Every structure is written in C-alpha cells, then in structure tokens.
Coordinates of C-alpha atoms (C1' of nucleotides) in Angstrom, one line a residue:
Chain S
M1 CA -15.2 -22.5 -10.1
T2 CA -15.5 -21.4 -6.7
T3 CA -17.9 -18.3 -5.8
A4 CA -17.1 -14.8 -5.9
Q5 CA -16.4 -12.9 -3.0
E6 CA -14.6 -9.5 -2.0
L7 CA -11.8 -9.1 -3.9
T8 CA -8.2 -8.2 -2.5
K9 CA -6.2 -5.5 -3.4
N10 CA -4.5 -7.2 -6.2
Q11 CA -7.1 -9.0 -7.5
S12 CA -8.9 -5.5 -7.8
L13 CA -6.5 -4.0 -9.5
V14 CA -6.3 -6.7 -12.3
F15 CA -9.9 -7.3 -12.2
N16 CA -10.2 -3.3 -13.1
T17 CA -7.2 -3.1 -15.6
L18 CA -9.0 -6.0 -17.9
S19 CA -12.7 -4.2 -17.4
R20 CA -11.4 -0.9 -18.5
A21 CA -9.4 -2.3 -21.6
D22 CA -10.8 -2.6 -24.6
G23 CA -9.6 -5.8 -25.3
P24 CA -8.0 -8.6 -24.2
L25 CA -4.2 -7.9 -22.5
S26 CA -1.4 -10.1 -22.1
A27 CA -0.1 -10.6 -17.9
Y28 CA 2.8 -8.5 -19.0
T29 CA 1.1 -5.6 -20.0
I30 CA -1.3 -6.0 -17.3
L31 CA 2.3 -5.7 -15.0
D32 CA 3.0 -2.7 -16.7
Q33 CA 0.0 -0.7 -16.0
L34 CA -0.4 -1.5 -12.5
R35 CA 3.6 -0.5 -12.1
G36 CA 1.9 2.8 -10.7
D37 CA 0.4 0.9 -8.2
G38 CA 3.1 -1.1 -6.8
F39 CA 3.2 -3.7 -8.8
R40 CA 7.2 -4.9 -9.8
A41 CA 6.6 -8.7 -10.4
P42 CA 4.7 -11.0 -12.7
L43 CA 3.7 -13.6 -9.9
Q44 CA 1.5 -10.4 -8.6
V45 CA -0.8 -10.8 -11.7
Y46 CA -0.7 -14.4 -12.3
R47 CA -1.5 -15.1 -8.7
A48 CA -4.5 -12.3 -9.2
L49 CA -5.2 -14.0 -12.5
E50 CA -5.4 -17.4 -10.8
K51 CA -8.3 -16.5 -8.7
L52 CA -10.1 -14.3 -11.1
L53 CA -10.4 -17.5 -13.5
D54 CA -11.5 -19.3 -10.5
Y55 CA -14.2 -17.1 -9.9
G56 CA -15.0 -16.9 -13.3
M57 CA -14.8 -13.4 -13.7
V58 CA -12.1 -13.4 -16.6
H59 CA -11.3 -15.4 -19.2
R60 CA -7.9 -16.8 -20.7
L61 CA -8.1 -16.9 -24.6
E62 CA -5.4 -19.5 -24.8
S63 CA -4.4 -18.9 -28.5
I64 CA -3.3 -15.5 -27.9
N65 CA -2.1 -16.1 -24.3
A66 CA -4.0 -12.9 -23.0
F67 CA -6.9 -12.6 -20.5
V68 CA -10.3 -10.9 -20.5
A69 CA -12.9 -9.6 -18.0
C70 CA -15.8 -11.5 -18.7
A71 CA -18.8 -10.2 -20.6
H72 CA -21.6 -11.6 -19.1
P73 CA -20.5 -11.0 -15.4
H74 CA -23.5 -10.8 -13.5
H75 CA -25.8 -13.4 -13.7
H76 CA -22.6 -16.2 -14.6
G77 CA -25.0 -16.1 -17.2
H78 CA -24.8 -19.3 -20.2
S79 CA -21.8 -20.6 -17.0
H80 CA -23.5 -23.8 -17.5
G81 CA -22.4 -24.0 -21.1
M82 CA -19.5 -23.8 -23.2
I83 CA -18.2 -20.2 -24.0
A84 CA -16.9 -19.4 -27.5
F85 CA -14.6 -16.7 -28.4
A86 CA -14.6 -14.6 -31.6
I87 CA -11.4 -12.9 -31.5
C88 CA -10.9 -9.9 -34.0
E89 CA -6.8 -10.3 -35.4
K90 CA -7.6 -6.5 -36.6
C91 CA -8.9 -4.4 -33.8
G92 CA -8.4 -7.3 -31.3
Q93 CA -11.8 -7.4 -30.0
V94 CA -13.3 -10.2 -28.5
S95 CA -17.1 -11.7 -28.6
E96 CA -18.1 -14.0 -26.1
F97 CA -21.2 -16.4 -26.8
S98 CA -22.4 -19.9 -25.9
D99 CA -24.2 -22.1 -28.3
D100 CA -26.2 -24.9 -26.5
I101 CA -26.5 -27.1 -29.4
I102 CA -22.3 -26.7 -29.6
T103 CA -22.0 -27.6 -25.6
Q104 CA -24.6 -31.0 -26.3
R105 CA -22.4 -32.0 -29.2
V106 CA -19.1 -31.9 -27.4
R107 CA -21.0 -33.7 -24.1
Q108 CA -21.7 -36.7 -26.2
W109 CA -18.2 -37.0 -28.0
T110 CA -17.0 -36.8 -24.6
T111 CA -20.0 -39.2 -22.7
D112 CA -19.3 -41.8 -26.3
N113 CA -15.9 -41.5 -25.6
G114 CA -15.8 -41.8 -21.7
F115 CA -13.8 -38.6 -21.8
K116 CA -14.0 -36.7 -18.3
Q117 CA -13.8 -33.1 -19.5
T118 CA -12.5 -30.6 -16.7
K119 CA -12.0 -27.4 -19.1
T120 CA -13.4 -26.8 -23.2
T121 CA -11.6 -23.9 -25.3
I122 CA -13.6 -22.9 -28.5
E123 CA -12.0 -20.0 -29.9
I124 CA -12.5 -18.5 -33.5
R125 CA -10.0 -16.2 -35.0
G126 CA -10.6 -14.1 -37.9
V127 CA -12.0 -10.3 -38.7
C128 CA -14.8 -8.8 -37.3
A129 CA -17.6 -7.2 -38.9
N130 CA -15.9 -3.8 -38.6
C131 CA -12.9 -4.7 -39.5
G132 CA -14.2 -6.5 -42.7
T133 CA -15.9 -3.7 -44.1
A134 CA -13.2 -1.1 -43.5
Chain X
M1 CA -3.4 -24.8 -46.6
T2 CA -0.8 -25.3 -49.0
T3 CA -0.7 -28.9 -50.8
A4 CA 1.8 -31.3 -49.2
Q5 CA 5.0 -32.3 -51.5
E6 CA 7.9 -33.8 -50.8
L7 CA 9.4 -32.5 -47.6
T8 CA 13.2 -31.0 -46.8
K9 CA 15.5 -32.5 -44.8
N10 CA 14.3 -30.9 -41.6
Q11 CA 10.7 -31.0 -42.2
S12 CA 11.4 -34.8 -42.5
L13 CA 13.2 -35.2 -39.2
V14 CA 10.7 -32.9 -37.0
F15 CA 7.7 -35.1 -39.0
N16 CA 9.1 -38.3 -37.8
T17 CA 10.0 -37.2 -34.3
L18 CA 6.0 -36.3 -34.5
S19 CA 4.7 -39.5 -36.0
R20 CA 6.9 -41.5 -33.5
A21 CA 6.0 -39.7 -30.7
D22 CA 2.9 -41.4 -28.8
G23 CA 1.7 -37.8 -27.9
P24 CA 2.1 -34.4 -28.6
L25 CA 5.7 -32.3 -28.0
S26 CA 6.6 -29.0 -27.4
A27 CA 8.9 -27.5 -29.6
Y28 CA 12.1 -27.7 -27.4
T29 CA 11.6 -31.2 -26.5
I30 CA 11.5 -31.7 -30.1
L31 CA 14.5 -29.7 -30.7
D32 CA 16.1 -32.0 -28.3
Q33 CA 15.5 -35.1 -29.6
L34 CA 17.1 -34.0 -33.2
R35 CA 20.2 -32.5 -31.6
G36 CA 21.8 -35.5 -32.6
D37 CA 20.8 -35.1 -36.0
G38 CA 22.9 -31.9 -35.8
F39 CA 19.7 -29.2 -34.7
R40 CA 21.2 -26.5 -32.8
A41 CA 18.8 -23.8 -32.4
P42 CA 15.0 -23.5 -31.5
L43 CA 14.2 -21.9 -35.3
Q44 CA 15.1 -24.6 -36.8
V45 CA 12.1 -26.8 -35.4
Y46 CA 9.7 -23.8 -35.2
R47 CA 10.1 -23.1 -39.2
A48 CA 9.8 -26.8 -40.0
L49 CA 6.3 -26.8 -37.8
E50 CA 5.7 -24.0 -40.0
K51 CA 5.3 -25.9 -43.0
L52 CA 4.2 -28.9 -41.6
L53 CA 1.2 -26.8 -40.3
D54 CA 0.6 -25.0 -43.5
Y55 CA 0.4 -28.9 -45.5
G56 CA -2.1 -29.9 -43.2
M57 CA 0.1 -32.6 -41.5
V58 CA 0.5 -31.4 -38.1
H59 CA -1.6 -30.0 -35.8
R60 CA -0.8 -27.0 -32.9
L61 CA -2.8 -27.3 -29.5
E62 CA -2.8 -24.2 -28.5
S63 CA -3.8 -24.9 -24.8
I64 CA -0.8 -26.7 -24.1
N65 CA 1.9 -25.1 -26.5
A66 CA 2.5 -28.4 -28.2
F67 CA 2.3 -30.1 -31.6
V68 CA 1.0 -33.5 -33.3
A69 CA 0.9 -35.5 -36.1
C70 CA -2.3 -35.3 -37.7
A71 CA -4.2 -38.6 -37.2
H72 CA -5.8 -38.3 -40.5
P73 CA -2.7 -37.9 -42.8
H74 CA -4.2 -39.8 -46.0
H75 CA -7.2 -38.3 -47.0
H76 CA -6.7 -35.3 -45.6
G77 CA -10.2 -36.3 -43.9
H78 CA -12.0 -34.3 -42.2
S79 CA -10.6 -31.2 -43.5
H80 CA -13.4 -29.4 -44.4
G81 CA -15.0 -29.2 -41.4
M82 CA -13.3 -28.1 -37.8
I83 CA -11.4 -30.6 -35.7
A84 CA -11.7 -31.1 -32.3
F85 CA -9.2 -32.2 -29.7
A86 CA -9.8 -34.4 -26.8
I87 CA -6.2 -33.8 -24.6
C88 CA -5.9 -36.2 -21.6
E89 CA -3.9 -34.6 -18.9
K90 CA -2.9 -37.8 -17.0
C91 CA -1.6 -39.4 -20.0
G92 CA -1.1 -36.7 -22.8
Q93 CA -2.9 -38.8 -25.5
V94 CA -5.1 -36.7 -27.8
S95 CA -7.8 -37.8 -30.0
E96 CA -9.0 -35.7 -33.1
F97 CA -12.2 -35.9 -34.3
S98 CA -14.7 -34.0 -36.9
D99 CA -18.3 -32.8 -35.9
D100 CA -20.3 -31.8 -39.0
I101 CA -23.2 -30.1 -36.2
I102 CA -20.2 -27.5 -34.8
T103 CA -19.0 -27.0 -37.8
Q104 CA -22.3 -25.7 -39.1
R105 CA -23.2 -24.5 -35.8
V106 CA -19.7 -22.2 -35.7
R107 CA -20.5 -21.2 -39.0
Q108 CA -24.0 -20.0 -38.3
W109 CA -22.3 -17.7 -35.5
T110 CA -19.5 -16.1 -37.9
T111 CA -22.0 -15.4 -40.7
D112 CA -24.7 -13.7 -38.4
N113 CA -22.0 -11.5 -36.8
G114 CA -20.1 -10.8 -39.8
F115 CA -16.9 -12.7 -38.6
K116 CA -14.5 -14.0 -41.3
Q117 CA -12.7 -16.6 -39.5
T118 CA -9.5 -18.1 -40.7
K119 CA -9.0 -20.4 -37.8
T120 CA -10.8 -22.3 -35.1
T121 CA -9.4 -24.1 -32.2
I122 CA -11.6 -26.5 -30.6
E123 CA -10.0 -28.4 -27.1
I124 CA -11.4 -30.4 -24.8
R125 CA -8.9 -30.9 -21.8
G126 CA -9.7 -33.7 -19.2
V127 CA -9.3 -37.3 -18.5
C128 CA -9.4 -40.0 -21.3
A129 CA -11.2 -43.5 -20.6
N130 CA -8.2 -45.7 -20.1
C131 CA -6.8 -43.0 -17.0
G132 CA -10.5 -42.4 -15.8
T133 CA -10.9 -45.8 -15.1
A134 CA -7.4 -47.1 -13.5
Chain D
dC1 C1' 25.8 -19.6 -65.2
dT2 C1' 23.4 -16.5 -62.8
dC3 C1' 19.4 -15.1 -60.9
dG4 C1' 15.7 -15.6 -57.7
dA5 C1' 13.4 -18.2 -54.0
dT6 C1' 13.7 -21.5 -50.5
dA7 C1' 15.9 -23.6 -47.1
dT8 C1' 19.2 -23.4 -43.6
dG9 C1' 22.9 -22.0 -39.6
dT10 C1' 23.4 -19.4 -35.2
dG11 C1' 23.8 -16.1 -32.0
dA12 C1' 21.2 -12.7 -29.5
dT13 C1' 16.7 -11.6 -28.0
dG14 C1' 11.7 -11.0 -26.6
dT15 C1' 7.8 -13.1 -24.3
dT16 C1' 4.9 -15.8 -21.3
dA17 C1' 5.3 -18.5 -17.1
dT18 C1' 6.6 -21.0 -12.7
dT19 C1' 9.5 -22.1 -8.7
dA20 C1' 11.7 -20.9 -4.5
dC21 C1' 11.4 -18.7 -0.4
dA22 C1' 10.7 -14.6 3.0
dT23 C1' 7.7 -11.7 4.6
dT24 C1' 2.8 -9.8 5.8
dA25 C1' -2.0 -9.8 7.6
dG26 C1' -5.9 -11.8 9.0
dT27 C1' -8.8 -15.9 11.4
dC28 C1' -10.2 -18.8 15.0
dA29 C1' -9.9 -21.1 18.9
dA30 C1' -7.6 -22.4 23.6
Chain N
dT1 C1' -3.7 -12.6 24.1
dT2 C1' -1.3 -15.6 22.5
dG3 C1' -0.2 -19.3 19.2
dA4 C1' -1.0 -21.4 15.1
dC5 C1' -3.4 -21.9 11.1
dT6 C1' -4.3 -19.9 6.5
dA7 C1' -4.4 -17.2 3.2
dA8 C1' -2.1 -13.2 0.3
dT9 C1' 2.1 -10.4 -1.1
dG10 C1' 7.0 -9.1 -2.4
dT11 C1' 11.2 -10.0 -4.7
dA12 C1' 14.6 -12.9 -7.4
dA13 C1' 16.2 -16.2 -10.4
dT14 C1' 14.9 -19.3 -13.4
dA15 C1' 12.0 -22.0 -16.9
dA16 C1' 9.6 -22.6 -21.0
dC17 C1' 7.8 -20.6 -25.3
dA18 C1' 9.0 -18.0 -29.2
dT19 C1' 10.8 -14.7 -32.9
dC20 C1' 14.3 -11.5 -35.1
dA21 C1' 18.7 -10.1 -37.8
dC22 C1' 22.0 -11.4 -40.3
dA23 C1' 24.9 -14.8 -42.6
dT24 C1' 25.5 -18.8 -45.6
dA25 C1' 23.9 -22.6 -48.5
dT26 C1' 21.0 -25.1 -52.2
dC27 C1' 18.3 -25.6 -56.2
dG28 C1' 15.3 -24.7 -60.3
dA29 C1' 14.1 -21.8 -64.2
dG30 C1' 16.0 -19.2 -67.4

DNA sequence: CTCGATATGTGATGTTATTACATTAGTCAA
DNA sequence: TTGACTAATGTAATAACATCACATATCGAG
C-alpha cells in the first residue's frame, strides 16, 4: 500500500462522493453522481478507485461489487490486521472491524501451508441490529 | 441449505464440469464447455449453479466471480463452520478449510453487535506453496 | 387426466470492468 | 527553454458477469 498523498481532481471527486454516501456505492453509481462534474466514462471512476484502494482510503466489497470509504481514515489504524466487513442487506450499512485472533488464525493456516497471502477478504452478510429489530 | 437430492440433467452437467475441473470456473467457461451438450444460454448455467449452491455441492468465490465443486462433498462436513478459501493467483488452485476459532470469533462479533449473519465469505488470495517455490 | 410446481429454452437486457489509443499536464535534467 | 519522461485524463469500444421476461416442457400428487 502506497502512502497517501495529495489527491488529484478525479480522485478527490470520487473520494468525496464515497465519503458523503451513507453506504457502499457501485462504480457506476459514483459515475452517475459525478456526471455534473464532467465524468463521462467508467474508467474515470475505476482509475480513481484504483489509487484510493492503493492508498488504503477506500475498500472494495467483493461480495457486492461496491466500494466504501475507509471507516478509520486517520491512523490507518488496524491496517496490519485483516479487516472484516459486516454488510446489512436491508439498509446497506457497512461495519468495519478487525480481530487479532482471526488475523492470527489465518496467518497460522497460510504459514502452515506455505501460502503467501496478498489480500484477504472477510465479508459477513446479513441484517444489522437496527434493521433486525424494526 | 436444502438437502441434496437427485440432480436434474442440467444440474448434473454443470456439477460434473466443475468436478472435473482442477480449479474454479466462471459461469461462462462452464457454458462454453457445455455447448456440445446443448447449452446455449447463461441462464442454463446460472440456474443449475443456484441449486447446486443451495445443496452445498458448489461454492461461489466472490472475489473472482467463479465457482468450484465443494472439496468435502461426502459428510457435508464442516458445514456448521464458516469455510475459508485460499486461492492461488498463479495456478488457480483453491484450498478449502474451516477453522473453529475463526467461526467463533465471527459469531462473537455478530452476537455482540446484534447482527444476524446469513452468509460469510472468507477468501485469501495469494500464491500457493507449489507456485511460490517454483 | 389435470393441476400445480419445478425445470428448461431463448432472446433481450442490465450491470460491472477492461482494453486500446489519443491527449494533456507536471517534473526534472541538460 | 527544450526535450524526455511519467502520471493523469478523455473517449469509444468491447469484454465479462448476471438477470429479466416470457414461452414451453416435464413430472408427481390427487
């Protein structure tokens, strides 16, 4: 992960769009929201996302093909552990958390099996507390 | 998860294709391999996959949009725990494993946060032992 | 047999992501 | 300043993944 730096115009636009959103957005949703700012093609979004992912400012949710602004932007906090996401299928809210034991157990398996991990995805889908009680 | 039963023609064709493959296949790759058996449209594959997933005979790898036959078909073994997948980005081989501690830690989080999980994805991407030493 | 449920066939369409190529803007050294 | 290099951008086309809508067929229960 490259360290963050001054964002370019397109990167800022995409990042601000994700930050303002109250849940994950698809690349094409971002595109639509940025048409007024001159965006015309998917690639403008995907290229910005690629950098933002690289800087650790944005996460990709593989199970729903969507992107969210990182919930822990400042200290790039638990960045040494794996990040897990709980995604509510009712309201779309995403909770981000990190668990050292899980990280450790995954590392244990990869070590035992000679597997060099580059990226790990942990995504829990279901219904959040708010939606569950409603 | 519904319990497995006699598979229909299309379901068998799709399942056999996945079983013979030495790695995950995309829906469209399956389609291409089954053209000789009369398959003409993606939906024929997706419909069969849907059932096979439901029966627990096949897994979907969210991070690569592909499907694999379950590696533990007989006892539907660790089916109470979450299944993790290690996917080699060099050779495509997938290792399937289950870890009680991870399952427990995830359940801990969901319990603490009132989140009702329906499906959990754990996918480790990287390079397997074989490819790493080569 | 007839009804209902499940499975299938087929075309069109929707959604997500990348390729290819041209252009623009910034940096740095000679 | 010029030239050369690198990063960022613009645009069209296409590839890859998935679903909708509607018609037809198959099969078991009553």
